[in-house]
Amino acid sequence: MPVTKSDFPDDFVWGTATAAYQIEGATREDGRGVSIWDRFTERPGAIADGSNGEPADEHYHRWAEDIDLMAGLGVGAYRFSISWPRIQANGTGPANPEGIAFYRRLAEALLEKGITPYATLYHWDLPQALEDRGGWLDRETADRFAEYARLVVSELGDVVKHWITLNEPWCSSFLSYAGGDHAPGLQVGTTASHAAHHLLLGHARAVPLIRAACPDGTVGITLNLYSVRAASDDPADADAARRIDGLQNRFFLDPLFAGGYPADVLADLGETAWFEEHAAGDAAELAVPVDFLGVNYYSRHTTRAGAPRTGGSNPGSEFVEMIDTGAPKTEMGWEIHPDGLVDVLQMAAAAKPGLPLLVTENGAAYPDRVEDDGSVHDPERQAYLESHIAACADALAAGVPLRGYFIWSMMDNFEWAFGYTRRFGIVHVDYSTQQRTVKDSGAWVRSFLAG
Ligand code: FCB
């Protein structure tokens, strides 16, 4: 039996998602400052096609058309992110009225169409001026983030009621400061864990300020959780799985919900002493209550203990390899495992029993083509979405308090280090004309949501 909307509660939230740097373009307009992604994309070889956030989807100017498209698909919610350097060009000082005005127009237009805004405050576009002062390796950045969050929510809290502090802090710490694959493109090894701590501290300091500025709203954080399995019964492979589950899941879930960082992961990192000295006193603050946890899910990891290596985004566990199990993959090379979504939702539900969960991102990249008749046939993406929505229904049936699901992405966009070479949208974007075309998967979403 195919999954249907009636498998979900009536008040289940159905949305699509995007992020500022990936869609907005207009990187030099209306007082926007330089972000770490503007700078990182200038580095030769950093981005697969040498591109950057210009023009992206020109959403900064085409937002009204994009909201009409969403309304046409029948989605009830839209998760977008706010560009920090549009609000504070250099990461400090008063809010830029033009930046605020853009997001106000957007939120008001969404509300007019009956679409509920969900705003992410940090989807990776740190003002470069703060990076120049140490970025997330500097504890001070946590306070800068909290102040930025306070400014935004006190300006927009009347029209945006749902706030996500951080998107995927694993990516903005380990992938960005150890792997160097994302901005700012540093490779500081296990010291990247300090960036993770300062991100979580920024979240923790922002939450009470967001609550004060928007008392009738909700606030949460989004993590990219992975279902991690060992490639074999070999204890070395099991230990590899423990390490990756530790770095990617528990290193974030535990301080938020279990009162502190996992000791085994700090030992793997060789960072126990630093955390004792600099983070132990923050434990109570990090556990600040939230109203929901956002979970982003794309794939599953199967780990084995490989040969010693250096570098990469799993510092301290460099020898761990992810193996190809032979399962079908999306164009990202990510294996397709809908059951892994059930796993991570159960993991999240176990981390904080009763806490409402949202799937804040899920989707797939495939090489799409616009046919002569203007259609885009993407049956694999539709199948991916359908199987993962069915997994959400399974998780609900198993008692997981899942309250919503957001498709990544509303439309094709700048896919970070992959530039424009990967398409995740349910709406196709022709970057030379900015023509939007609803893909077959988008039409399927429309009929699914129509019930
Ligand atoms: C997630 C990011 C999102 C998008 C998807 C494919 O890690 O949050 O911006 O790039 O991956």
CSV table of C-alpha atoms and ligand atoms in Angstrom, one decimal:
chain,number,residue,atom,x,y,z
A,1,MET,CA,0.0,0.0,0.0
A,2,PRO,CA,1.5,3.3,-1.0
A,3,VAL,CA,1.9,5.8,1.8
A,4,THR,CA,-0.8,8.5,1.9
A,5,LYS,CA,-1.4,11.7,3.8
A,6,SER,CA,-4.1,10.0,5.8
A,7,ASP,CA,-1.4,7.8,7.4
A,8,PHE,CA,-0.4,11.0,9.3
A,9,PRO,CA,-2.3,13.1,11.9
A,10,ASP,CA,-4.3,16.0,10.5
A,11,ASP,CA,-2.0,18.6,12.2
A,12,PHE,CA,1.2,17.0,10.8
A,13,VAL,CA,3.4,19.8,9.3
A,14,TRP,CA,4.3,19.3,5.6
A,15,GLY,CA,7.0,21.6,4.3
A,16,THR,CA,9.9,22.3,2.0
A,17,ALA,CA,13.3,23.7,3.0
A,18,THR,CA,16.0,25.9,1.6
A,19,ALA,CA,18.9,28.0,3.0
A,20,ALA,CA,19.9,31.6,2.4
A,21,TYR,CA,23.3,31.2,0.7
A,22,GLN,CA,22.0,28.4,-1.5
A,23,ILE,CA,19.1,30.3,-3.1
A,24,GLU,CA,19.2,34.1,-2.5
A,25,GLY,CA,22.0,35.5,-4.7
A,26,ALA,CA,22.2,39.3,-4.3
A,27,THR,CA,25.2,38.8,-2.2
A,28,ARG,CA,26.3,42.4,-2.5
A,29,GLU,CA,22.9,44.1,-2.2
A,30,ASP,CA,21.2,46.2,0.5
A,31,GLY,CA,24.1,46.3,2.9
A,32,ARG,CA,24.8,42.5,3.1
A,33,GLY,CA,28.3,41.9,4.3
A,34,VAL,CA,30.8,39.2,3.3
A,35,SER,CA,30.2,35.7,4.6
A,36,ILE,CA,32.7,32.8,5.0
A,37,TRP,CA,31.0,31.2,2.0
A,38,ASP,CA,31.7,34.2,-0.2
A,39,ARG,CA,35.3,34.0,0.8
A,40,PHE,CA,35.6,30.2,0.6
A,41,THR,CA,34.2,30.0,-2.9
A,42,GLU,CA,37.0,32.2,-4.1
A,43,ARG,CA,39.5,29.5,-3.2
A,44,PRO,CA,40.6,27.6,-6.3
A,45,GLY,CA,39.3,24.1,-6.2
A,46,ALA,CA,37.0,24.6,-3.3
A,47,ILE,CA,33.8,24.3,-5.3
A,48,ALA,CA,33.4,21.6,-7.9
A,49,ASP,CA,32.3,23.9,-10.7
A,50,GLY,CA,34.2,27.0,-9.5
A,51,SER,CA,30.8,28.7,-8.8
A,52,ASN,CA,29.5,30.6,-5.8
A,53,GLY,CA,26.2,32.0,-4.4
A,54,GLU,CA,25.7,34.2,-7.4
A,55,PRO,CA,23.2,34.1,-9.0
A,56,ALA,CA,21.9,31.0,-7.2
A,57,ASP,CA,18.1,31.2,-7.6
A,58,GLU,CA,17.9,35.0,-7.4
A,59,HIS,CA,15.4,34.3,-4.7
A,60,TYR,CA,16.2,37.6,-3.1
A,61,HIS,CA,14.3,39.2,-6.0
A,62,ARG,CA,12.1,36.3,-7.1
A,63,TRP,CA,10.7,35.4,-3.6
A,64,ALA,CA,7.1,36.2,-4.5
A,65,GLU,CA,7.1,33.8,-7.5
A,66,ASP,CA,8.7,31.2,-5.3
A,67,ILE,CA,6.1,31.5,-2.6
A,68,ASP,CA,3.4,31.2,-5.3
A,69,LEU,CA,5.1,28.0,-6.5
A,70,MET,CA,5.0,26.6,-2.9
A,71,ALA,CA,1.4,27.6,-2.5
A,72,GLY,CA,0.7,25.8,-5.8
A,73,LEU,CA,2.3,22.6,-4.4
A,74,GLY,CA,0.0,22.8,-1.4
A,75,VAL,CA,2.8,22.8,1.2
A,76,GLY,CA,1.8,24.0,4.7
A,77,ALA,CA,5.2,25.2,5.9
A,78,TYR,CA,8.5,26.6,4.6
A,79,ARG,CA,11.8,26.3,6.3
A,80,PHE,CA,14.3,29.0,5.1
A,81,SER,CA,17.3,30.5,6.7
A,82,ILE,CA,18.3,34.0,7.6
A,83,SER,CA,21.6,35.3,6.3
A,84,TRP,CA,23.5,36.6,9.3
A,85,PRO,CA,25.6,39.0,7.1
A,86,ARG,CA,22.4,40.6,5.7
A,87,ILE,CA,21.4,41.4,9.3
A,88,GLN,CA,24.9,42.3,10.7
A,89,ALA,CA,27.4,42.9,7.8
A,90,ASN,CA,30.3,42.4,10.2
A,91,GLY,CA,28.6,40.2,12.8
A,92,THR,CA,28.2,43.0,15.3
A,93,GLY,CA,26.1,46.2,15.8
A,94,PRO,CA,22.5,47.0,15.1
A,95,ALA,CA,20.3,45.1,12.7
A,96,ASN,CA,20.4,46.3,9.1
A,97,PRO,CA,16.8,47.4,8.3
A,98,GLU,CA,17.0,46.3,4.7
A,99,GLY,CA,18.0,42.8,5.7
A,100,ILE,CA,15.1,42.6,8.2
A,101,ALA,CA,12.7,44.1,5.7
A,102,PHE,CA,13.5,41.3,3.2
A,103,TYR,CA,12.6,38.5,5.7
A,104,ARG,CA,9.6,40.4,6.9
A,105,ARG,CA,8.2,40.6,3.3
A,106,LEU,CA,8.9,36.9,2.9
A,107,ALA,CA,7.2,35.9,6.2
A,108,GLU,CA,4.2,38.1,5.6
A,109,ALA,CA,3.7,36.8,2.1
A,110,LEU,CA,4.0,33.2,3.3
A,111,LEU,CA,1.4,33.8,6.0
A,112,GLU,CA,-0.9,35.4,3.4
A,113,LYS,CA,-0.7,32.1,1.5
A,114,GLY,CA,-1.3,30.0,4.6
A,115,ILE,CA,2.3,28.8,4.7
A,116,THR,CA,3.9,28.7,8.2
A,117,PRO,CA,7.4,30.1,8.3
A,118,TYR,CA,10.1,28.1,10.1
A,119,ALA,CA,13.3,30.2,10.2
A,120,THR,CA,16.8,28.8,10.7
A,121,LEU,CA,19.1,31.4,12.2
A,122,TYR,CA,22.4,29.8,11.2
A,123,HIS,CA,22.7,27.8,8.1
A,124,TRP,CA,26.5,28.2,7.8
A,125,ASP,CA,27.0,31.8,6.6
A,126,LEU,CA,29.1,33.3,9.3
A,127,PRO,CA,30.1,36.9,8.7
A,128,GLN,CA,33.7,36.8,7.5
A,129,ALA,CA,34.6,39.5,10.0
A,130,LEU,CA,33.9,37.1,12.8
A,131,GLU,CA,35.9,34.4,11.1
A,132,ASP,CA,38.8,36.8,10.9
A,133,ARG,CA,38.6,36.9,14.7
A,134,GLY,CA,38.7,33.2,15.1
A,135,GLY,CA,35.2,32.2,13.9
A,136,TRP,CA,33.7,29.3,15.8
A,137,LEU,CA,37.0,28.4,17.3
A,138,ASP,CA,36.6,31.5,19.4
A,139,ARG,CA,34.2,31.3,22.4
A,140,GLU,CA,33.2,35.0,21.8
A,141,THR,CA,31.4,33.9,18.6
A,142,ALA,CA,28.8,32.2,20.7
A,143,ASP,CA,27.8,35.5,22.3
A,144,ARG,CA,27.9,37.2,18.9
A,145,PHE,CA,25.4,34.6,17.6
A,146,ALA,CA,23.1,35.0,20.6
A,147,GLU,CA,23.1,38.7,20.1
A,148,TYR,CA,22.3,38.3,16.4
A,149,ALA,CA,19.5,35.8,17.3
A,150,ARG,CA,18.1,38.3,19.7
A,151,LEU,CA,18.1,41.1,17.1
A,152,VAL,CA,16.4,39.0,14.5
A,153,VAL,CA,13.7,37.5,16.7
A,154,SER,CA,12.9,40.8,18.3
A,155,GLU,CA,12.3,42.3,14.8
A,156,LEU,CA,10.5,39.3,13.3
A,157,GLY,CA,9.0,37.4,16.2
A,158,ASP,CA,5.5,38.8,15.4
A,159,VAL,CA,5.5,37.0,12.0
A,160,VAL,CA,7.8,34.1,12.5
A,161,LYS,CA,6.9,31.8,15.4
A,162,HIS,CA,9.1,28.8,14.8
A,163,TRP,CA,12.9,29.2,15.2
A,164,ILE,CA,15.8,26.8,14.6
A,165,THR,CA,19.0,28.1,16.1
A,166,LEU,CA,21.6,26.0,14.2
A,167,ASN,CA,21.5,23.8,11.1
A,168,GLU,CA,23.8,20.7,11.4
A,169,PRO,CA,26.5,21.9,13.8
A,170,TRP,CA,28.5,18.7,12.9
A,171,CYS,CA,28.9,20.2,9.4
A,172,SER,CA,29.8,23.7,10.6
A,173,SER,CA,32.4,22.3,13.0
A,174,PHE,CA,34.0,19.1,11.9
A,175,LEU,CA,33.4,19.2,8.2
A,176,SER,CA,34.4,22.9,8.1
A,177,TYR,CA,37.3,23.2,10.5
A,178,ALA,CA,38.7,19.6,10.3
A,179,GLY,CA,37.7,18.3,6.9
A,180,GLY,CA,38.1,21.7,5.3
A,181,ASP,CA,35.4,20.8,2.8
A,182,HIS,CA,33.1,23.6,3.8
A,183,ALA,CA,33.8,27.2,4.8
A,184,PRO,CA,36.0,28.4,6.3
A,185,GLY,CA,38.0,25.4,4.9
A,186,LEU,CA,40.4,25.0,7.8
A,187,GLN,CA,42.0,21.7,8.8
A,188,VAL,CA,42.7,22.1,12.5
A,189,GLY,CA,42.1,18.4,13.4
A,190,THR,CA,40.6,17.6,16.7
A,191,THR,CA,40.6,21.3,17.7
A,192,ALA,CA,37.4,21.4,15.4
A,193,SER,CA,35.6,20.0,18.5
A,194,HIS,CA,36.1,23.4,20.1
A,195,ALA,CA,34.1,24.9,17.2
A,196,ALA,CA,31.3,22.4,17.9
A,197,HIS,CA,31.3,23.4,21.6
A,198,HIS,CA,31.1,27.1,20.7
A,199,LEU,CA,28.3,26.4,18.2
A,200,LEU,CA,26.3,24.6,20.9
A,201,LEU,CA,27.1,27.4,23.4
A,202,GLY,CA,25.7,29.9,20.9
A,203,HIS,CA,22.6,27.8,20.6
A,204,ALA,CA,22.2,27.6,24.4
A,205,ARG,CA,22.7,31.4,24.8
A,206,ALA,CA,20.3,32.2,22.0
A,207,VAL,CA,17.4,30.1,23.2
A,208,PRO,CA,16.4,32.2,26.3
A,209,LEU,CA,16.7,35.4,24.2
A,210,ILE,CA,14.5,33.9,21.5
A,211,ARG,CA,11.9,32.9,24.0
A,212,ALA,CA,11.9,36.3,25.6
A,213,ALA,CA,11.5,38.0,22.2
A,214,CYS,CA,8.9,35.5,20.9
A,215,PRO,CA,7.1,34.1,24.0
A,216,ASP,CA,4.3,32.5,21.9
A,217,GLY,CA,6.8,30.8,19.6
A,218,THR,CA,8.8,27.5,19.6
A,219,VAL,CA,12.5,27.1,19.4
A,220,GLY,CA,14.7,24.1,18.5
A,221,ILE,CA,17.9,23.0,16.8
A,222,THR,CA,18.5,20.8,13.8
A,223,LEU,CA,21.1,18.0,13.8
A,224,ASN,CA,22.2,15.7,11.0
A,225,LEU,CA,21.9,12.3,12.6
A,226,TYR,CA,23.2,9.2,11.0
A,227,SER,CA,22.3,5.6,11.3
A,228,VAL,CA,25.7,3.9,11.8
A,229,ARG,CA,26.4,0.2,11.5
A,230,ALA,CA,29.6,-1.8,11.6
A,231,ALA,CA,30.6,-3.6,8.4
A,232,SER,CA,31.2,-6.9,10.3
A,233,ASP,CA,31.3,-8.4,13.8
A,234,ASP,CA,35.0,-7.7,14.0
A,235,PRO,CA,35.5,-5.7,17.3
A,236,ALA,CA,37.6,-3.2,15.3
A,237,ASP,CA,34.7,-2.5,13.0
A,238,ALA,CA,32.3,-2.2,15.9
A,239,ASP,CA,34.7,0.3,17.5
A,240,ALA,CA,34.7,2.2,14.2
A,241,ALA,CA,30.9,2.4,14.4
A,242,ARG,CA,31.0,3.6,18.0
A,243,ARG,CA,33.4,6.3,17.0
A,244,ILE,CA,31.3,7.6,14.1
A,245,ASP,CA,28.1,7.4,16.1
A,246,GLY,CA,30.0,9.2,18.8
A,247,LEU,CA,31.3,12.1,16.6
A,248,GLN,CA,28.2,12.6,14.5
A,249,ASN,CA,25.3,11.8,16.9
A,250,ARG,CA,26.2,11.6,20.5
A,251,PHE,CA,28.7,14.5,20.5
A,252,PHE,CA,25.6,16.7,19.9
A,253,LEU,CA,22.7,14.8,21.4
A,254,ASP,CA,24.5,14.2,24.8
A,255,PRO,CA,25.3,17.8,25.7
A,256,LEU,CA,21.9,18.9,24.6
A,257,PHE,CA,19.9,16.2,26.3
A,258,ALA,CA,22.1,14.0,28.6
A,259,GLY,CA,24.0,16.6,30.6
A,260,GLY,CA,27.4,16.5,29.0
A,261,TYR,CA,29.8,15.4,26.2
A,262,PRO,CA,30.4,11.6,25.8
A,263,ALA,CA,33.6,10.7,27.6
A,264,ASP,CA,34.5,8.1,25.0
A,265,VAL,CA,34.4,10.6,22.2
A,266,LEU,CA,36.4,13.2,24.1
A,267,ALA,CA,39.0,10.4,24.6
A,268,ASP,CA,38.9,9.5,20.9
A,269,LEU,CA,39.5,13.1,20.1
A,270,GLY,CA,42.3,13.5,22.8
A,271,GLU,CA,40.4,16.6,23.9
A,272,THR,CA,39.3,15.5,27.4
A,273,ALA,CA,41.6,18.1,29.1
A,274,TRP,CA,40.4,21.0,27.0
A,275,PHE,CA,36.8,20.1,27.6
A,276,GLU,CA,37.3,19.7,31.3
A,277,GLU,CA,38.9,23.2,31.4
A,278,HIS,CA,36.7,25.1,29.0
A,279,ALA,CA,33.4,23.3,28.6
A,280,ALA,CA,32.5,21.4,31.8
A,281,GLY,CA,31.2,24.6,33.4
A,282,ASP,CA,28.8,25.1,30.4
A,283,ALA,CA,27.1,21.7,30.8
A,284,ALA,CA,23.9,23.0,32.5
A,285,GLU,CA,23.6,25.8,30.0
A,286,LEU,CA,23.9,23.5,27.0
A,287,ALA,CA,21.0,21.5,28.3
A,288,VAL,CA,18.6,24.4,28.0
A,289,PRO,CA,15.1,23.0,27.2
A,290,VAL,CA,13.9,23.2,23.6
A,291,ASP,CA,10.5,22.8,22.1
A,292,PHE,CA,11.5,20.4,19.3
A,293,LEU,CA,14.5,18.7,17.7
A,294,GLY,CA,15.0,18.9,14.0
A,295,VAL,CA,16.5,15.9,12.3
A,296,ASN,CA,18.1,16.0,8.9
A,297,TYR,CA,18.5,12.6,7.3
A,298,TYR,CA,19.8,11.5,3.9
A,299,SER,CA,21.8,8.3,4.3
A,300,ARG,CA,23.3,5.7,6.5
A,301,HIS,CA,27.0,4.9,7.3
A,302,THR,CA,28.5,1.4,7.3
A,303,THR,CA,31.9,1.6,9.0
A,304,ARG,CA,35.1,-0.4,9.2
A,305,ALA,CA,38.5,0.0,10.6
A,306,GLY,CA,40.8,0.9,7.7
A,307,ALA,CA,44.4,1.8,7.3
A,308,PRO,CA,45.9,4.8,9.3
A,309,ARG,CA,45.3,8.1,7.5
A,310,THR,CA,45.5,11.8,8.2
A,311,GLY,CA,43.0,14.6,7.7
A,312,GLY,CA,39.4,14.4,7.0
A,313,SER,CA,36.3,15.3,9.0
A,314,ASN,CA,36.4,12.6,11.6
A,315,PRO,CA,39.5,13.8,13.5
A,316,GLY,CA,40.9,11.4,16.0
A,317,SER,CA,39.2,8.5,14.1
A,318,GLU,CA,40.9,9.1,10.7
A,319,PHE,CA,41.4,5.4,10.1
A,320,VAL,CA,37.6,4.8,10.0
A,321,GLU,CA,36.3,4.1,6.5
A,322,MET,CA,32.7,4.1,5.2
A,323,ILE,CA,32.1,1.2,3.0
A,324,ASP,CA,29.9,0.8,-0.1
A,325,THR,CA,27.3,-1.9,0.8
A,326,GLY,CA,26.1,-2.0,-2.8
A,327,ALA,CA,22.8,-0.4,-2.0
A,328,PRO,CA,21.4,2.0,-4.6
A,329,LYS,CA,22.8,5.5,-4.3
A,330,THR,CA,21.7,9.0,-5.2
A,331,GLU,CA,23.9,11.3,-7.4
A,332,MET,CA,25.7,12.4,-4.2
A,333,GLY,CA,26.9,8.8,-3.8
A,334,TRP,CA,24.8,8.5,-0.7
A,335,GLU,CA,23.2,5.1,-0.2
A,336,ILE,CA,19.5,5.0,0.0
A,337,HIS,CA,18.2,3.5,3.2
A,338,PRO,CA,14.7,4.6,4.3
A,339,ASP,CA,15.0,2.4,7.4
A,340,GLY,CA,17.9,4.6,8.6
A,341,LEU,CA,15.4,7.4,8.9
A,342,VAL,CA,13.4,5.2,11.3
A,343,ASP,CA,16.6,4.5,13.2
A,344,VAL,CA,17.6,8.1,13.6
A,345,LEU,CA,14.1,9.2,14.7
A,346,GLN,CA,14.1,6.4,17.3
A,347,MET,CA,17.6,7.6,18.4
A,348,ALA,CA,16.3,11.2,18.8
A,349,ALA,CA,13.2,10.0,20.6
A,350,ALA,CA,15.3,8.0,23.0
A,351,ALA,CA,17.6,11.0,23.6
A,352,LYS,CA,14.7,13.1,25.0
A,353,PRO,CA,11.5,11.1,25.5
A,354,GLY,CA,8.4,13.0,24.5
A,355,LEU,CA,10.3,15.8,22.8
A,356,PRO,CA,8.5,16.7,19.5
A,357,LEU,CA,10.6,15.9,16.4
A,358,LEU,CA,10.6,17.4,13.0
A,359,VAL,CA,12.4,16.0,9.9
A,360,THR,CA,13.7,19.3,8.8
A,361,GLU,CA,15.5,18.0,5.7
A,362,ASN,CA,15.2,14.9,3.6
A,363,GLY,CA,15.6,14.5,-0.2
A,364,ALA,CA,17.8,13.4,-3.1
A,365,ALA,CA,20.0,14.6,-5.9
A,366,TYR,CA,19.6,13.2,-9.4
A,367,PRO,CA,20.8,14.6,-12.7
A,368,ASP,CA,17.5,16.1,-14.1
A,369,ARG,CA,16.8,17.2,-17.6
A,370,VAL,CA,14.0,19.5,-18.9
A,371,GLU,CA,12.4,17.7,-21.9
A,372,ASP,CA,11.3,19.5,-25.0
A,373,ASP,CA,7.8,19.7,-23.7
A,374,GLY,CA,9.0,21.4,-20.5
A,375,SER,CA,8.6,18.4,-18.2
A,376,VAL,CA,11.2,17.0,-15.8
A,377,HIS,CA,10.9,13.3,-15.2
A,378,ASP,CA,12.5,12.3,-11.9
A,379,PRO,CA,11.0,9.0,-10.8
A,380,GLU,CA,14.0,8.2,-8.6
A,381,ARG,CA,13.5,11.3,-6.5
A,382,GLN,CA,9.8,10.6,-6.2
A,383,ALA,CA,10.6,7.1,-5.1
A,384,TYR,CA,13.1,8.4,-2.6
A,385,LEU,CA,10.6,10.8,-1.1
A,386,GLU,CA,7.8,8.3,-1.1
A,387,SER,CA,9.9,5.6,0.7
A,388,HIS,CA,11.2,8.1,3.3
A,389,ILE,CA,7.7,9.5,4.0
A,390,ALA,CA,6.6,5.9,4.5
A,391,ALA,CA,9.5,5.6,7.0
A,392,CYS,CA,8.1,8.6,8.8
A,393,ALA,CA,4.7,6.8,9.0
A,394,ASP,CA,6.6,3.7,10.4
A,395,ALA,CA,8.3,5.8,13.0
A,396,LEU,CA,5.0,7.4,14.0
A,397,ALA,CA,3.4,3.9,14.3
A,398,ALA,CA,6.3,2.9,16.5
A,399,GLY,CA,5.4,5.8,18.9
A,400,VAL,CA,8.0,8.4,17.8
A,401,PRO,CA,6.6,11.9,18.4
A,402,LEU,CA,7.2,13.1,14.9
A,403,ARG,CA,5.3,16.3,14.1
A,404,GLY,CA,6.5,17.3,10.6
A,405,TYR,CA,8.5,16.6,7.5
A,406,PHE,CA,10.3,19.1,5.2
A,407,ILE,CA,11.6,18.2,1.8
A,408,TRP,CA,15.1,19.3,0.8
A,409,SER,CA,14.7,21.1,-1.3
A,410,MET,CA,11.9,23.4,-2.5
A,411,MET,CA,14.0,24.1,-5.6
A,412,ASP,CA,17.4,23.3,-7.1
A,413,ASN,CA,20.2,25.4,-5.6
A,414,PHE,CA,23.9,26.0,-4.9
A,415,GLU,CA,24.9,22.7,-3.3
A,416,TRP,CA,27.9,24.0,-1.3
A,417,ALA,CA,31.2,22.3,-2.4
A,418,PHE,CA,29.3,20.7,-5.3
A,419,GLY,CA,28.3,24.1,-6.7
A,420,TYR,CA,25.4,23.8,-9.2
A,421,THR,CA,26.3,20.3,-10.2
A,422,ARG,CA,23.8,18.6,-7.8
A,423,ARG,CA,20.0,19.2,-8.0
A,424,PHE,CA,17.9,18.4,-5.0
A,425,GLY,CA,14.8,20.4,-5.9
A,426,ILE,CA,11.2,19.3,-6.5
A,427,VAL,CA,11.2,22.4,-8.7
A,428,HIS,CA,13.9,22.6,-11.4
A,429,VAL,CA,15.8,25.9,-11.9
A,430,ASP,CA,17.5,26.8,-15.2
A,431,TYR,CA,20.3,29.0,-13.9
A,432,SER,CA,20.7,30.8,-17.2
A,433,THR,CA,17.1,32.0,-17.4
A,434,GLN,CA,16.0,31.5,-13.8
A,435,GLN,CA,13.0,29.6,-15.2
A,436,ARG,CA,11.3,27.4,-12.6
A,437,THR,CA,9.7,24.1,-13.7
A,438,VAL,CA,7.8,21.8,-11.3
A,439,LYS,CA,9.4,18.4,-11.6
A,440,ASP,CA,7.3,15.2,-11.7
A,441,SER,CA,8.3,14.7,-8.0
A,442,GLY,CA,6.8,18.1,-7.3
A,443,ALA,CA,3.6,17.1,-9.0
A,444,TRP,CA,3.6,13.9,-6.9
A,445,VAL,CA,4.0,16.0,-3.7
A,446,ARG,CA,1.1,18.2,-4.8
A,447,SER,CA,-1.2,15.2,-5.3
A,448,PHE,CA,0.1,13.5,-2.1
A,449,LEU,CA,-0.7,16.7,-0.1
A,450,ALA,CA,-4.1,17.1,-1.8
A,451,GLY,CA,-4.9,13.7,-0.1
B,1,FCB,C1,22.5,19.3,4.2
B,1,FCB,C2,22.4,20.8,4.3
B,1,FCB,C3,21.6,21.4,3.2
B,1,FCB,C4,21.8,20.7,1.8
B,1,FCB,C5,21.6,19.2,2.0
B,1,FCB,C6,21.8,18.4,0.7
B,1,FCB,O1,23.6,18.8,4.9
B,1,FCB,O2,21.9,21.2,5.5
B,1,FCB,O3,21.9,22.8,3.1
B,1,FCB,O4,23.0,21.0,1.3
B,1,FCB,O5,22.6,18.7,3.0
